[in-house]
mmCIF file of C-alpha atoms in Angstrom:
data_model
loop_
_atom_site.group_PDB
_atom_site.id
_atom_site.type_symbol
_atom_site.label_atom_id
_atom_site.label_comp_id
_atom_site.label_asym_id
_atom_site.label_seq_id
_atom_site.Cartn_x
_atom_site.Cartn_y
_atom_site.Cartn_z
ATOM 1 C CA UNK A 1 0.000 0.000 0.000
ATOM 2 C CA UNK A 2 1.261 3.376 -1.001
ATOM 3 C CA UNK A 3 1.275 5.985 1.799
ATOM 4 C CA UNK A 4 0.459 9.441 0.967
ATOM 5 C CA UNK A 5 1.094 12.847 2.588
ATOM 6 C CA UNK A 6 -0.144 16.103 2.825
ATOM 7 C CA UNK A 7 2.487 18.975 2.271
ATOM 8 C CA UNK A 8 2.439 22.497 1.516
ATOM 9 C CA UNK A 9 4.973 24.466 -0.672
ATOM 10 C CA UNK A 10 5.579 28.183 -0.678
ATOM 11 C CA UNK A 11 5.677 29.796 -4.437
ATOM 12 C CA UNK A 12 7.391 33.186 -5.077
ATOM 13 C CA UNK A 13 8.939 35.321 -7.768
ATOM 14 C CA UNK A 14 10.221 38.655 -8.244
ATOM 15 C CA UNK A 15 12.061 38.520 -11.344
ATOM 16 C CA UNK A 16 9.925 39.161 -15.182
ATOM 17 C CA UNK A 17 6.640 38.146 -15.075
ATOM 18 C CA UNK A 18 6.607 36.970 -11.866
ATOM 19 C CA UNK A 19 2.401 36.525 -11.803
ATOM 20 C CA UNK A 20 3.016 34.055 -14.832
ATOM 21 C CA UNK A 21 5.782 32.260 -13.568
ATOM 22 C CA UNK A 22 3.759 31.817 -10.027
ATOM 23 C CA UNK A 23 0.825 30.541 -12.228
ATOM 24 C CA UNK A 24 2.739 28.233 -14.295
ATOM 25 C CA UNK A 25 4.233 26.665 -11.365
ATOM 26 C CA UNK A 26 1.362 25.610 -9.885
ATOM 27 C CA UNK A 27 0.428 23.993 -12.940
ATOM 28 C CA UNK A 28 3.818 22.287 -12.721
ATOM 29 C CA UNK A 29 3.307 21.602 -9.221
ATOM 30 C CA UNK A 30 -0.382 19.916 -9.844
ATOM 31 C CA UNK A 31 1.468 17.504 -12.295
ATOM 32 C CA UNK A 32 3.848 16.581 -10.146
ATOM 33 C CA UNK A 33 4.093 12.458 -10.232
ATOM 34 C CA UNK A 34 2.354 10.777 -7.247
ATOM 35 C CA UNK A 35 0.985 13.717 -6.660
ATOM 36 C CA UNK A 36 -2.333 15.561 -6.221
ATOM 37 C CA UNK A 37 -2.983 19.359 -5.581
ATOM 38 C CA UNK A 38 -5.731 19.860 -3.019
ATOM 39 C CA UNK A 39 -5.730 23.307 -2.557
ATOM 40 C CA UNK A 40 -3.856 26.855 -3.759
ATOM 41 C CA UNK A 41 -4.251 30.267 -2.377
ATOM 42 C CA UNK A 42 -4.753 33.268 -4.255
ATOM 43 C CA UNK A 43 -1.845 35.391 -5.099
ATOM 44 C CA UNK A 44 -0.444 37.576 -2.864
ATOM 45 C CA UNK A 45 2.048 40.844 -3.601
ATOM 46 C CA UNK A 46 4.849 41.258 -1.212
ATOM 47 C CA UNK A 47 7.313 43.351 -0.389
ATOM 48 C CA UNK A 48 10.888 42.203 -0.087
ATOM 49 C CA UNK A 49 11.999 41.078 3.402
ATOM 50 C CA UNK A 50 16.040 41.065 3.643
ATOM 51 C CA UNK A 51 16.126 41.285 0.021
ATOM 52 C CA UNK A 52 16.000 44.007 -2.864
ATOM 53 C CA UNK A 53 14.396 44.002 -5.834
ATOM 54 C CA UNK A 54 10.849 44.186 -6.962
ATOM 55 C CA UNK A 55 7.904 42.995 -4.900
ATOM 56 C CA UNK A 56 6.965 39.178 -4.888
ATOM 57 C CA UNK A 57 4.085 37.361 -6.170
ATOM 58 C CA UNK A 58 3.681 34.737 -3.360
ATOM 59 C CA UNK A 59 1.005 31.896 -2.954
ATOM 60 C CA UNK A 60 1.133 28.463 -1.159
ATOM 61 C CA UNK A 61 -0.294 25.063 -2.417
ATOM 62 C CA UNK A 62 -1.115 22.275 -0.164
ATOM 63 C CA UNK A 63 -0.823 18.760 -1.891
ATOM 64 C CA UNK A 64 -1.113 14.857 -1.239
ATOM 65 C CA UNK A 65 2.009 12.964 -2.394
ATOM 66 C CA UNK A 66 3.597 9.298 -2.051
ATOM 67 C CA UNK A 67 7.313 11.515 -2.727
ATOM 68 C CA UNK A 68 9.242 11.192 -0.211
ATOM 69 C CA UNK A 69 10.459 14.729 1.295
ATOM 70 C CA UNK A 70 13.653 14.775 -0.326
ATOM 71 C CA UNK A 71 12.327 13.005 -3.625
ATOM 72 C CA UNK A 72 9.906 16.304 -3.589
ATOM 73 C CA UNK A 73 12.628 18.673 -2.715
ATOM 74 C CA UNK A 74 14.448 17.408 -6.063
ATOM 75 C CA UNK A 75 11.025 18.117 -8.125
ATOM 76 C CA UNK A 76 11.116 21.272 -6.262
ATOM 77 C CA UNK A 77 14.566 22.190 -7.398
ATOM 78 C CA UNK A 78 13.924 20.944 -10.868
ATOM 79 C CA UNK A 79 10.953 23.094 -11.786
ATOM 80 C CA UNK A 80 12.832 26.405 -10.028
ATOM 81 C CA UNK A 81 15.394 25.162 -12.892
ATOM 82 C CA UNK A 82 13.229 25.719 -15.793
ATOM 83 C CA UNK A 83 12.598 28.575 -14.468
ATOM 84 C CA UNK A 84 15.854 29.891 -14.692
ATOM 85 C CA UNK A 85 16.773 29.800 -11.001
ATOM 86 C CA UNK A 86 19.974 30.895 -10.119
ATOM 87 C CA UNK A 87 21.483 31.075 -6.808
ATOM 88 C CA UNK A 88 24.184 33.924 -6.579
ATOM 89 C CA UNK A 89 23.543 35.077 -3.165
ATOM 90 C CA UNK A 90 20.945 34.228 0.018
ATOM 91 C CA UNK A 91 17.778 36.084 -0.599
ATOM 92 C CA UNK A 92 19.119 37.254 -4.263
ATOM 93 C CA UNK A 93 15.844 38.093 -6.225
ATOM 94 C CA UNK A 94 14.449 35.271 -7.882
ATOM 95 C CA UNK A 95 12.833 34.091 -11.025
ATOM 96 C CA UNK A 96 11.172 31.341 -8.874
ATOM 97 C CA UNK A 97 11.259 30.174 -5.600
ATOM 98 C CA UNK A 98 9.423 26.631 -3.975
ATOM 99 C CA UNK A 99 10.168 26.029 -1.034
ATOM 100 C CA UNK A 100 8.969 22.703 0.836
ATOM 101 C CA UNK A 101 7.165 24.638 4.070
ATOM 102 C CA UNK A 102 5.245 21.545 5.961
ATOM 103 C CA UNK A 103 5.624 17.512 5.149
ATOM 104 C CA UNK A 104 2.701 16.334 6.925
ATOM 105 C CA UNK A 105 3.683 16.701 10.549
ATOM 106 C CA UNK A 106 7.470 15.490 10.123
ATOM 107 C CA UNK A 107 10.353 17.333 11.815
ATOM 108 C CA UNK A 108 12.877 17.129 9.546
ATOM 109 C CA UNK A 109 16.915 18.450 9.755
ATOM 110 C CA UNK A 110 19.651 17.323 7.032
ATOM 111 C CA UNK A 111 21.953 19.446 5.615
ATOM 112 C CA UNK A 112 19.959 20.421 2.527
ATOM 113 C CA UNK A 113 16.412 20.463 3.765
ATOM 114 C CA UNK A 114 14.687 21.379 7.210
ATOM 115 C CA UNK A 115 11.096 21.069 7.587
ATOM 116 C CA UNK A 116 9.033 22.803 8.864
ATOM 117 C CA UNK A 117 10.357 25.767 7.098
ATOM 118 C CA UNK A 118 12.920 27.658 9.030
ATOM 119 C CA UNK A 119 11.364 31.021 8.588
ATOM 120 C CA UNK A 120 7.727 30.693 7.610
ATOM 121 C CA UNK A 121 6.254 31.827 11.329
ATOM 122 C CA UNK A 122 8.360 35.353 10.750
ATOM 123 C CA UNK A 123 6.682 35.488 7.079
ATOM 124 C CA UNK A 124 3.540 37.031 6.293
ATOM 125 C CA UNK A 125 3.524 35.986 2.844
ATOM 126 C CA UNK A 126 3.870 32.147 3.794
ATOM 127 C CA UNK A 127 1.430 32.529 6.607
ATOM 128 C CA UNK A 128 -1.306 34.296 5.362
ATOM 129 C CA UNK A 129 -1.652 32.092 2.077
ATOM 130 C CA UNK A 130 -1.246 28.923 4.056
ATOM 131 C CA UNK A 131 -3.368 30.231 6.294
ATOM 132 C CA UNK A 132 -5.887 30.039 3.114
ATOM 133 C CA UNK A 133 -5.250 27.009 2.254
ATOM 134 C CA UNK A 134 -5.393 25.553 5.477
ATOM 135 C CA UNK A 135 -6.917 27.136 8.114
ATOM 136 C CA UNK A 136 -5.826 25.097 11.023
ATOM 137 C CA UNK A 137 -2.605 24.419 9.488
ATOM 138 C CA UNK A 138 -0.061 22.924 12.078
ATOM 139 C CA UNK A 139 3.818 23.930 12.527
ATOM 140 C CA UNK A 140 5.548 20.632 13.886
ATOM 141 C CA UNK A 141 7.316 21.780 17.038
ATOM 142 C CA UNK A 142 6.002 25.078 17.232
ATOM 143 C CA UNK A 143 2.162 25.699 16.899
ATOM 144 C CA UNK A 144 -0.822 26.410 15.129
ATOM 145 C CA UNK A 145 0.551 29.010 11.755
ATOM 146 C CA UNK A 146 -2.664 31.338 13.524
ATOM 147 C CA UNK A 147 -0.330 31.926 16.523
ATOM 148 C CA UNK A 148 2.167 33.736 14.464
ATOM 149 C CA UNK A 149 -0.001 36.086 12.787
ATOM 150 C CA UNK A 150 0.916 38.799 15.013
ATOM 151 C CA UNK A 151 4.263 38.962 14.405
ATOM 152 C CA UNK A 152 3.859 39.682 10.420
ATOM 153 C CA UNK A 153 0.835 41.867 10.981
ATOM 154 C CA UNK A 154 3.658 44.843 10.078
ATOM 155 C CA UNK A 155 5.057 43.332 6.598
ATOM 156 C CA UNK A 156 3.699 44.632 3.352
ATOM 157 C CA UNK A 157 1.239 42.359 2.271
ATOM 158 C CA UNK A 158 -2.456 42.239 -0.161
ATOM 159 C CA UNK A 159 -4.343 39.488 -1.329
ATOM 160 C CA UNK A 160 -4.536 40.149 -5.613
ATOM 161 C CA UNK A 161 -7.983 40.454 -6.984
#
């Protein structure tokens, strides 16, 4: 029997047409193999926290998947590819950006992926679209996503019509 998980992955761009390439990856993302999407948020405009550049389009999808974690992270990392991802410098603006936030309720800490998400309870724009998502959404080790709300309620945020 195949086991399946639910996990969510945050979706940003700042570079070109960053509303298309956030579309087009979720399109990517709902083909993923052994893979389902379940839900996506709308799209969100951000500004840039410790980072220049333009503002972001952000959104968050939630999906089911037999992948393991690090099978998914190479998908991930794939897709950012061709995109045209490059990598010059932490937080360099971005054509694309996934980023595996929650694998069902695993804690996990290797050297090139930790889940949950180091940073997603200081980020509105992973928060607030996950919150959309998933409304009761749950960070392993550290609480309902709702319990960090108030500490974003200051970043530069809106929901796109």
């Amino acid at each position: 029997m195949v086991t399946t998980i639910q996990a969510c992955i945050g979706i940003g761009a700042n570079l070109g047409d960053a509303r298309g390439t956030v579309e087009q990856a979720i399109i990517r993302l709902a083909a993923l193999p052994a893979s389902c999407l379940l839900a996506q948020s709308g799209l969100y405009l951000s500004t840039p926290i410790e980072s220049s550049g333009d503002d972001y389009i952000n959104a968050v999808v939630q999906i089911s998947t037999s992948l393991s974690a690090h099978e998914l992270l190479k998908a991930l990392q794939e897709i950012e590819l061709a995109f045209g991802r490059e990598r010059p410098y932490r937080n360099a603006p971005r054509t694309l950006d996934l980023d595996l936030l929650l694998y069902g309720s695993e804690q996990i800490d290797h050297e090139n992926l930790t889940v949950p998400h180091p940073r997603m309870t200081e980020r509105a724009f992973v928060l607030l679209p996950l919150l959309q998502v998933n409304p009761d959404a749950e960070i392993p080790g550290k609480g309902t996503a709702r319990d960090f709300i108030e500490l974003v309620r200051g970043q530069g945020i809106q929901l796109l019509g």
